[in-house]
Coordinates of C-alpha atoms in Angstrom, one line a residue:
X28 CA 30.5 13.9 11.2
X29 CA 27.6 12.1 10.3
X30 CA 26.7 11.0 13.5
X31 CA 26.5 14.8 14.8
X32 CA 24.5 15.5 11.6
X33 CA 22.0 13.1 12.8
X34 CA 21.5 14.0 16.1
X35 CA 21.0 17.9 15.9
X36 CA 18.5 17.1 13.0
X37 CA 16.8 15.0 16.0
X38 CA 17.0 17.8 18.3
X39 CA 15.0 20.0 15.3
X40 CA 12.7 17.8 15.3
X41 CA 11.7 17.4 19.0
X42 CA 9.5 20.1 18.9
X43 CA 7.9 18.6 15.6
X44 CA 6.9 15.5 17.8
X45 CA 5.7 17.1 20.8
X46 CA 2.7 18.7 18.5
X47 CA 2.0 15.4 17.0
X48 CA -1.9 16.1 17.8
X49 CA -1.5 18.7 15.0
X50 CA 0.6 17.4 12.6
X51 CA -0.2 15.2 9.5
X52 CA 1.4 12.0 9.8
X53 CA 0.2 9.9 6.1
X54 CA 0.5 6.4 8.2
X55 CA -2.1 7.7 10.5
X56 CA -5.4 5.8 8.6
X57 CA -8.1 7.4 10.9
X58 CA -7.3 10.5 10.1
X59 CA -9.0 11.7 7.0
X60 CA -8.5 15.4 6.2
X61 CA -11.5 17.2 4.7
X62 CA -12.0 20.7 3.3
X63 CA -14.8 23.0 3.5
X64 CA -14.9 24.6 -0.1
X65 CA -17.8 26.4 -2.1
X66 CA -18.6 23.8 -3.6
X67 CA -18.7 21.4 0.0
X68 CA -16.2 18.3 1.3
X69 CA -13.8 17.8 -0.3
X70 CA -11.6 14.6 0.4
X71 CA -7.4 15.3 1.0
X72 CA -5.8 13.9 -1.9
X73 CA -2.3 13.9 -2.6
X74 CA -1.2 15.2 -6.1
X75 CA 1.7 12.9 -7.5
X76 CA 5.1 13.9 -6.6
X77 CA 8.6 13.3 -8.7
X78 CA 11.6 14.3 -7.1
X79 CA 13.3 14.1 -10.6
X80 CA 10.8 16.6 -11.6
X81 CA 12.0 20.2 -11.9
X82 CA 11.4 21.6 -8.9
X83 CA 10.5 25.2 -8.5
X84 CA 9.3 28.2 -5.3
X85 CA 7.6 30.9 -4.5
X86 CA 7.1 31.9 -0.9
X87 CA 10.7 32.4 1.0
X88 CA 9.3 32.4 4.9
X89 CA 11.8 33.5 7.0
X90 CA 10.6 32.5 11.3
X91 CA 12.6 32.3 14.3
X92 CA 12.4 29.3 17.0
X93 CA 13.1 29.5 20.7
X94 CA 12.8 26.8 22.7
X95 CA 12.5 27.2 26.6
X96 CA 16.2 25.5 27.1
X97 CA 17.7 28.4 25.5
X98 CA 18.4 26.9 22.2
X99 CA 17.2 29.4 19.3
X100 CA 17.9 30.2 15.0
X101 CA 16.2 32.1 12.3
X102 CA 16.2 30.4 9.2
X103 CA 13.7 30.0 5.9
X104 CA 12.0 27.7 3.9
X105 CA 10.6 27.8 0.8
X106 CA 7.4 26.8 -1.0
X107 CA 5.9 25.9 -3.9
X108 CA 1.9 27.0 -3.4
X109 CA 0.7 25.7 -6.3
X110 CA 1.7 22.2 -5.5
X111 CA 2.3 22.7 -1.5
X112 CA 6.0 21.4 -0.9
X113 CA 8.5 22.3 0.6
X114 CA 12.1 23.2 0.6
X115 CA 15.3 24.4 2.0
X116 CA 19.0 24.8 0.9
X117 CA 22.3 23.5 2.1
X118 CA 22.4 27.1 3.6
X119 CA 18.8 27.0 5.4
X120 CA 19.5 23.6 7.4
X121 CA 22.9 24.9 8.9
X122 CA 21.2 27.6 10.1
X123 CA 18.1 25.1 11.5
X124 CA 20.6 22.7 13.1
X125 CA 23.6 24.9 13.6
X126 CA 26.8 22.3 12.4
X127 CA 28.0 23.0 8.6
X128 CA 26.8 20.4 6.7
X129 CA 29.8 17.7 4.7
X130 CA 30.9 19.0 1.3
X131 CA 33.4 17.2 0.3
X132 CA 34.4 15.0 -2.0
X133 CA 32.6 12.1 -0.3
X134 CA 29.4 13.7 0.3
X135 CA 27.6 16.9 -0.5
X136 CA 24.1 17.4 1.0
X137 CA 21.7 20.2 -1.3
X138 CA 18.5 20.2 -0.5
X139 CA 16.0 18.6 2.0
X140 CA 12.0 18.8 -0.2
X141 CA 9.5 17.6 1.9
X142 CA 5.5 16.3 0.0
X143 CA 2.4 17.1 1.6
X144 CA 2.6 13.2 1.3
X145 CA 5.0 14.0 4.2
X146 CA 7.7 12.4 3.2
X147 CA 10.9 14.3 2.5
X148 CA 13.8 13.7 0.2
X149 CA 17.3 14.5 0.8
X150 CA 18.9 15.8 -2.7
X151 CA 22.4 14.6 -2.0
X152 CA 26.2 13.7 -3.6
X153 CA 27.5 10.6 -2.4
X154 CA 31.4 9.8 -3.7
X155 CA 29.9 12.2 -6.9
X156 CA 27.0 10.4 -8.1
X157 CA 24.1 13.0 -7.4
X158 CA 21.1 10.9 -6.0
X159 CA 17.9 11.3 -4.1
X160 CA 17.1 9.4 -0.7
X161 CA 13.8 9.4 0.3
X162 CA 12.8 9.7 4.1
X163 CA 15.1 11.4 7.0
X164 CA 18.1 8.7 7.6
X165 CA 18.0 8.0 11.0
X166 CA 16.3 4.9 12.9
X167 CA 13.1 4.7 13.5
X168 CA 11.8 8.1 11.7
X169 CA 9.7 7.6 8.7
X170 CA 8.2 10.5 7.8
X171 CA 8.2 14.2 8.6
X172 CA 5.4 16.0 10.3
X173 CA 6.0 19.5 9.0
X174 CA 2.1 19.9 7.6
X175 CA -0.4 20.0 10.0
X176 CA -3.8 18.0 9.9
X177 CA -6.6 20.4 9.1
X178 CA -9.1 17.4 10.4
X179 CA -6.5 17.9 13.4
X180 CA -6.6 21.4 14.1
X181 CA -10.7 21.9 13.7
X182 CA -10.8 18.8 15.7
X183 CA -8.9 20.2 18.7
X184 CA -8.3 24.0 18.6
X185 CA -10.9 26.1 19.7
X186 CA -10.7 30.0 19.4
X187 CA -9.8 32.3 22.6
X188 CA -10.5 35.2 21.4
X189 CA -7.6 36.8 21.7
X190 CA -5.4 38.8 18.5
X191 CA -1.6 39.1 18.2
X192 CA 0.3 41.5 15.6
X193 CA 2.8 39.0 14.6
X194 CA 6.2 39.6 12.1
X195 CA 7.6 42.7 10.7
X196 CA 4.9 43.0 7.9
X197 CA 2.0 43.3 11.2
X198 CA 0.3 39.9 10.5
X199 CA -2.8 40.3 12.7
X200 CA -3.6 36.7 13.9
X201 CA -6.5 35.3 16.1
X202 CA -5.9 32.8 18.7
X203 CA -6.7 29.6 19.1
X204 CA -5.8 26.6 21.8
X205 CA -5.9 23.5 22.9
X206 CA -4.8 21.5 26.3
X207 CA -2.8 18.2 24.9
X208 CA -4.5 14.7 25.8
X209 CA -0.6 13.2 25.6
X210 CA 0.7 15.3 27.7
X211 CA -1.6 18.0 29.6
X212 CA 0.3 21.1 28.3
X213 CA -0.9 24.2 26.4
X214 CA -0.5 24.8 22.7
X215 CA -1.2 27.7 21.1
X216 CA -1.5 28.9 17.1
X217 CA -2.3 31.8 15.5
X218 CA -4.3 32.4 12.3
X219 CA -4.0 35.2 10.0
X220 CA -6.5 36.3 6.8
X221 CA -4.8 37.0 4.1
X222 CA -5.3 37.5 0.6
X223 CA -1.8 37.7 -1.5
X224 CA -1.6 33.5 -1.9
X225 CA -4.5 31.4 -2.4
X226 CA -4.0 27.5 -2.6
X227 CA -6.1 25.6 -4.8
X228 CA -7.8 23.0 -2.3
X229 CA -8.4 20.8 -5.5
X230 CA -5.1 20.7 -6.2
X231 CA -3.3 21.6 -3.0
X232 CA -6.5 21.1 -0.3
X233 CA -4.7 21.2 2.8
X234 CA -1.5 23.3 4.3
X235 CA 2.1 24.2 3.1
X236 CA 4.9 24.8 5.3
X237 CA 7.8 24.2 7.7
X238 CA 6.8 23.4 11.9
X239 CA 3.1 23.8 10.6
X240 CA 4.5 26.8 9.9
X241 CA 2.8 28.9 6.6
X242 CA -0.5 28.6 4.4
X243 CA -3.4 26.1 5.3
X244 CA -6.6 25.9 3.1
X245 CA -9.4 26.6 6.3
X246 CA -12.9 27.7 7.2
X247 CA -13.4 28.0 2.7
X248 CA -10.3 30.2 2.9
X249 CA -6.6 30.3 2.5
X250 CA -5.4 31.3 5.7
X251 CA -2.0 32.2 7.6
X252 CA -0.2 29.9 10.6
X253 CA 2.3 32.4 11.6
X254 CA 3.0 31.8 15.1
X255 CA 2.9 27.7 16.8
X256 CA 3.9 28.2 20.8
X257 CA 4.1 24.6 23.5
X258 CA 5.7 23.8 26.3
X259 CA 8.5 23.4 24.4
X260 CA 8.6 26.7 23.2
X261 CA 7.6 28.4 20.0
X262 CA 8.2 29.6 16.1
X263 CA 7.1 32.5 14.6
X264 CA 7.2 33.7 10.8
X265 CA 9.9 36.9 10.2
X266 CA 8.9 37.5 7.0
X267 CA 6.9 36.6 3.5
X268 CA 8.4 37.2 0.2
X269 CA 8.2 36.7 -3.1
X270 CA 10.5 34.5 -5.2
X271 CA 11.8 32.6 -7.7
X272 CA 14.0 29.8 -7.7
X273 CA 14.0 26.4 -9.0
X274 CA 17.2 23.4 -9.8
X275 CA 16.4 20.4 -11.6
X276 CA 15.7 17.5 -10.2
X277 CA 16.4 15.3 -12.7
X278 CA 20.2 15.6 -12.6
X279 CA 19.9 13.2 -9.7
X280 CA 19.0 9.7 -9.7
X281 CA 16.6 7.9 -6.9
X282 CA 18.6 5.9 -4.6
X283 CA 15.9 2.7 -4.7
X284 CA 17.7 2.8 -8.7
X285 CA 20.5 2.4 -7.7
X286 CA 20.5 0.1 -4.8
X287 CA 18.2 -2.1 -7.2
X288 CA 20.8 -2.3 -9.8
X289 CA 22.9 -3.0 -7.3
X290 CA 21.0 -5.8 -6.5
X291 CA 21.2 -7.1 -9.2
X292 CA 24.7 -7.3 -10.4
X293 CA 24.7 -9.2 -7.2
X294 CA 22.4 -11.3 -8.1
X295 CA 23.7 -12.3 -11.5
X296 CA 26.9 -12.8 -9.9
X297 CA 25.9 -15.3 -6.8
X298 CA 23.5 -17.6 -9.4
X299 CA 26.7 -17.6 -11.8
X300 CA 28.6 -18.7 -8.7
X301 CA 26.0 -21.7 -7.5
X302 CA 25.2 -22.6 -11.2
X303 CA 28.8 -23.1 -11.7
X304 CA 29.0 -24.8 -8.6
X305 CA 26.2 -26.8 -9.2
X306 CA 27.7 -28.2 -12.6
X307 CA 30.9 -28.9 -10.5
X308 CA 29.3 -30.9 -7.9
X309 CA 26.4 -33.2 -11.5
X310 CA 30.1 -33.9 -12.8
X311 CA 31.7 -35.6 -9.8
X312 CA 32.0 -39.5 -10.2
X313 CA 31.1 -42.2 -8.1
X314 CA 34.9 -42.2 -6.0
X315 CA 34.0 -38.7 -5.7
X316 CA 30.0 -39.2 -4.1
X317 CA 30.4 -38.6 -0.5
X318 CA 32.5 -35.3 -0.8
X319 CA 30.0 -34.0 -3.7
X320 CA 27.4 -34.6 -1.3
X321 CA 28.0 -32.8 1.4
X322 CA 29.4 -30.3 -1.0
X323 CA 25.2 -30.6 -2.3
X324 CA 24.1 -30.2 1.3
X325 CA 26.8 -26.7 1.0
X326 CA 25.4 -25.5 -2.0
X327 CA 21.8 -25.7 -0.5
X328 CA 22.2 -23.9 2.2
X329 CA 24.1 -21.4 0.3
X330 CA 20.8 -20.7 -1.9
X331 CA 19.0 -21.0 1.1
X332 CA 21.3 -17.5 2.1
X333 CA 20.9 -16.2 -1.2
X334 CA 17.2 -17.0 -1.4
X335 CA 17.0 -14.4 1.4
X336 CA 19.3 -11.9 1.0
X337 CA 17.2 -11.4 -2.7
X338 CA 13.8 -11.3 -0.4
X339 CA 15.0 -8.8 1.9
X340 CA 16.3 -6.3 -1.3
X341 CA 13.3 -6.8 -2.9
X342 CA 11.4 -5.3 0.5
X343 CA 13.9 -2.8 0.6
X344 CA 13.8 -1.7 -2.8
X345 CA 10.1 -1.9 -2.4
X346 CA 9.7 0.2 0.6
X347 CA 12.0 2.7 -1.4
X348 CA 15.7 1.7 0.0
X349 CA 14.9 4.2 3.1
X350 CA 18.4 5.0 4.5
X351 CA 16.9 4.7 8.0
X352 CA 15.8 0.8 7.5
X353 CA 19.5 0.1 6.0
X354 CA 20.6 -2.0 9.0
X355 CA 17.3 -3.5 9.3
X356 CA 16.6 -4.9 6.3
X357 CA 20.7 -6.6 6.3
X358 CA 19.7 -8.4 9.2
X359 CA 16.6 -9.9 7.1
X360 CA 18.7 -10.9 4.4
X361 CA 21.4 -12.7 6.6
X362 CA 21.0 -15.3 9.0
X363 CA 24.1 -15.8 11.0
X364 CA 22.9 -19.1 11.6
X365 CA 22.8 -19.9 8.4
X366 CA 26.5 -19.3 7.7
X367 CA 27.4 -21.4 10.8
X368 CA 25.8 -23.9 9.0
X369 CA 27.8 -23.8 5.7
X370 CA 31.6 -23.6 8.3
X371 CA 30.0 -26.6 10.4
X372 CA 29.4 -28.3 7.2
X373 CA 32.6 -27.2 5.8
X374 CA 34.2 -29.0 8.5
X375 CA 33.1 -31.6 7.7
X376 CA 33.8 -32.2 4.1
X377 CA 37.4 -32.0 4.8
X378 CA 37.1 -34.6 7.7
X379 CA 36.1 -36.5 4.3
X380 CA 38.5 -35.5 2.3
X381 CA 41.1 -36.4 5.3
X382 CA 39.5 -39.9 6.1
X383 CA 40.5 -40.4 2.8
X384 CA 43.4 -40.0 2.5
X385 CA 44.6 -41.3 6.0
X386 CA 43.0 -44.7 4.4
X387 CA 45.8 -44.7 1.1
X388 CA 48.6 -44.4 4.0
X389 CA 49.8 -46.1 7.2
X390 CA 50.7 -44.7 10.2
X391 CA 54.5 -44.1 9.6
X392 CA 53.7 -42.1 7.0
X393 CA 55.2 -38.3 8.7
X394 CA 51.4 -36.0 7.7
X395 CA 49.7 -39.2 9.6
X396 CA 49.9 -37.9 12.9
X397 CA 49.3 -34.4 11.7
X398 CA 45.9 -35.1 9.6
X399 CA 44.8 -37.2 12.6
X400 CA 45.2 -33.6 14.9
X401 CA 43.3 -31.5 12.4
X402 CA 40.6 -34.2 11.9
X403 CA 40.2 -34.1 16.0
X404 CA 40.0 -30.4 15.9
X405 CA 37.4 -29.9 13.2
X406 CA 35.4 -32.2 15.1
X407 CA 35.8 -30.0 18.2
X408 CA 34.9 -27.2 16.2
X409 CA 31.9 -29.5 14.7
X410 CA 30.8 -29.7 18.4
X411 CA 31.0 -26.1 18.5
X412 CA 29.4 -25.1 15.6
X413 CA 26.4 -27.2 17.1
X414 CA 26.2 -25.2 20.1
X415 CA 26.6 -21.7 18.7
X416 CA 23.5 -22.9 16.8
X417 CA 21.5 -23.9 19.6
X418 CA 22.2 -20.3 21.4
X419 CA 21.0 -19.5 18.2
X420 CA 17.3 -21.1 18.8
X421 CA 17.5 -20.3 22.2
X422 CA 17.8 -16.4 21.1
X423 CA 15.5 -16.6 18.0
X424 CA 12.3 -18.2 21.4
X425 CA 13.5 -15.2 23.7
X426 CA 12.2 -12.8 21.0
X427 CA 9.6 -15.0 19.2
X428 CA 7.4 -11.5 18.8
X429 CA 11.0 -9.4 17.7
X430 CA 12.1 -10.4 14.8
X431 CA 14.9 -7.3 14.5
X432 CA 15.4 -7.8 18.0
X433 CA 16.2 -11.2 17.9
X434 CA 18.6 -10.4 14.1
X435 CA 20.5 -7.7 16.7
X436 CA 21.0 -9.9 19.0
X437 CA 21.9 -12.8 16.7
X438 CA 24.3 -11.0 15.1
X439 CA 25.7 -9.9 17.9
X440 CA 26.5 -13.0 19.8
X441 CA 27.7 -14.2 16.3
X442 CA 30.3 -11.0 15.5
X443 CA 31.5 -11.1 19.4
X444 CA 31.6 -15.5 20.7
X445 CA 31.5 -17.1 17.2
X446 CA 33.5 -15.1 14.9
X447 CA 36.8 -15.0 16.9
X448 CA 36.2 -17.9 19.3
X449 CA 35.2 -21.0 16.6
X450 CA 36.1 -19.4 13.2
X451 CA 39.1 -18.1 14.2
X452 CA 40.1 -20.6 15.3
X453 CA 43.0 -22.8 13.5
X454 CA 42.7 -26.9 12.8

């Protein structure tokens, strides 16, 4: 169900991505939005957004989307025209993606909300815990480009002189046109003057909407983007109504806070384990020192592994615990080559124990041959582990410029070859 949800959502976003020359992406440093006001040009400054505050909406905009491939839907989105953020409840999202979202004891989806900085937050419940997941939970998508960039619009679009009445509310809309540099296809945007809603450029100096539809502060006034069309299809406002809708975001915990607390618990357990292991090694007697030294090598490698895990988790939390980056950070936090090293050292430690036992018995002892066979088997495993580590090095070398690809390939090799062919081999 989750995979189906993500795939359908991707289809819904394809229209947005096709208009990439028009939509705002907060990671584009080259685009600096400014707005023209009676007091002069104002730079775009995003207000801070706290997803745990009381969320309110004063506008509900119903729109239709029709693709040239035959896909169509009609749904609505909600706006806070004072702060500029946009929201959709579960029913609105379902109408857009065409499937029913999860609402069971494990997963419940309530709202999606996009701030003017382009980032989207999902209000969900996982295993009874209400939480806010920031960013879209999909691979390689970090922002929702739902709002138009005024700078891009002014730079790329020119009026054609044509007008079009849009929606049953008869918004007389002026047609603007451009040809995409990337695709060579034509794009059309329709803007309508209106007097009812006034964006405050000092607090919301950009746009407020979804799929580019909605309000835009342009040409020293608040205008309404009523329709957008390109080679993929068209999106058009059907109706706008005043509403008073709110929900309490304080009932939801931020996902990154939950992850941080889990990380702290795991860290405490691991640090306690490593500390106690070090104490046992330090208490080793002179006769136990050879084996203790091998245990120290194992502990040193385990400490390195824990450092990598903590470093990756700290980066993940600082990044806001984005769901679409779960696998990337997990692979950064666990290097299978380190785990192979631990397993190789454990084989070497077991050989030391066996040799100590063999020194105390004759070949007539019934366990003598059994221990000899185990030792030979372990020596073979050590060679296999060393070969596996060399393969890990070769994978890393082949992917010098792409660390994530290297991590994926190493993990695949570890799971498909090392675990079944070496680790599973019993001595």
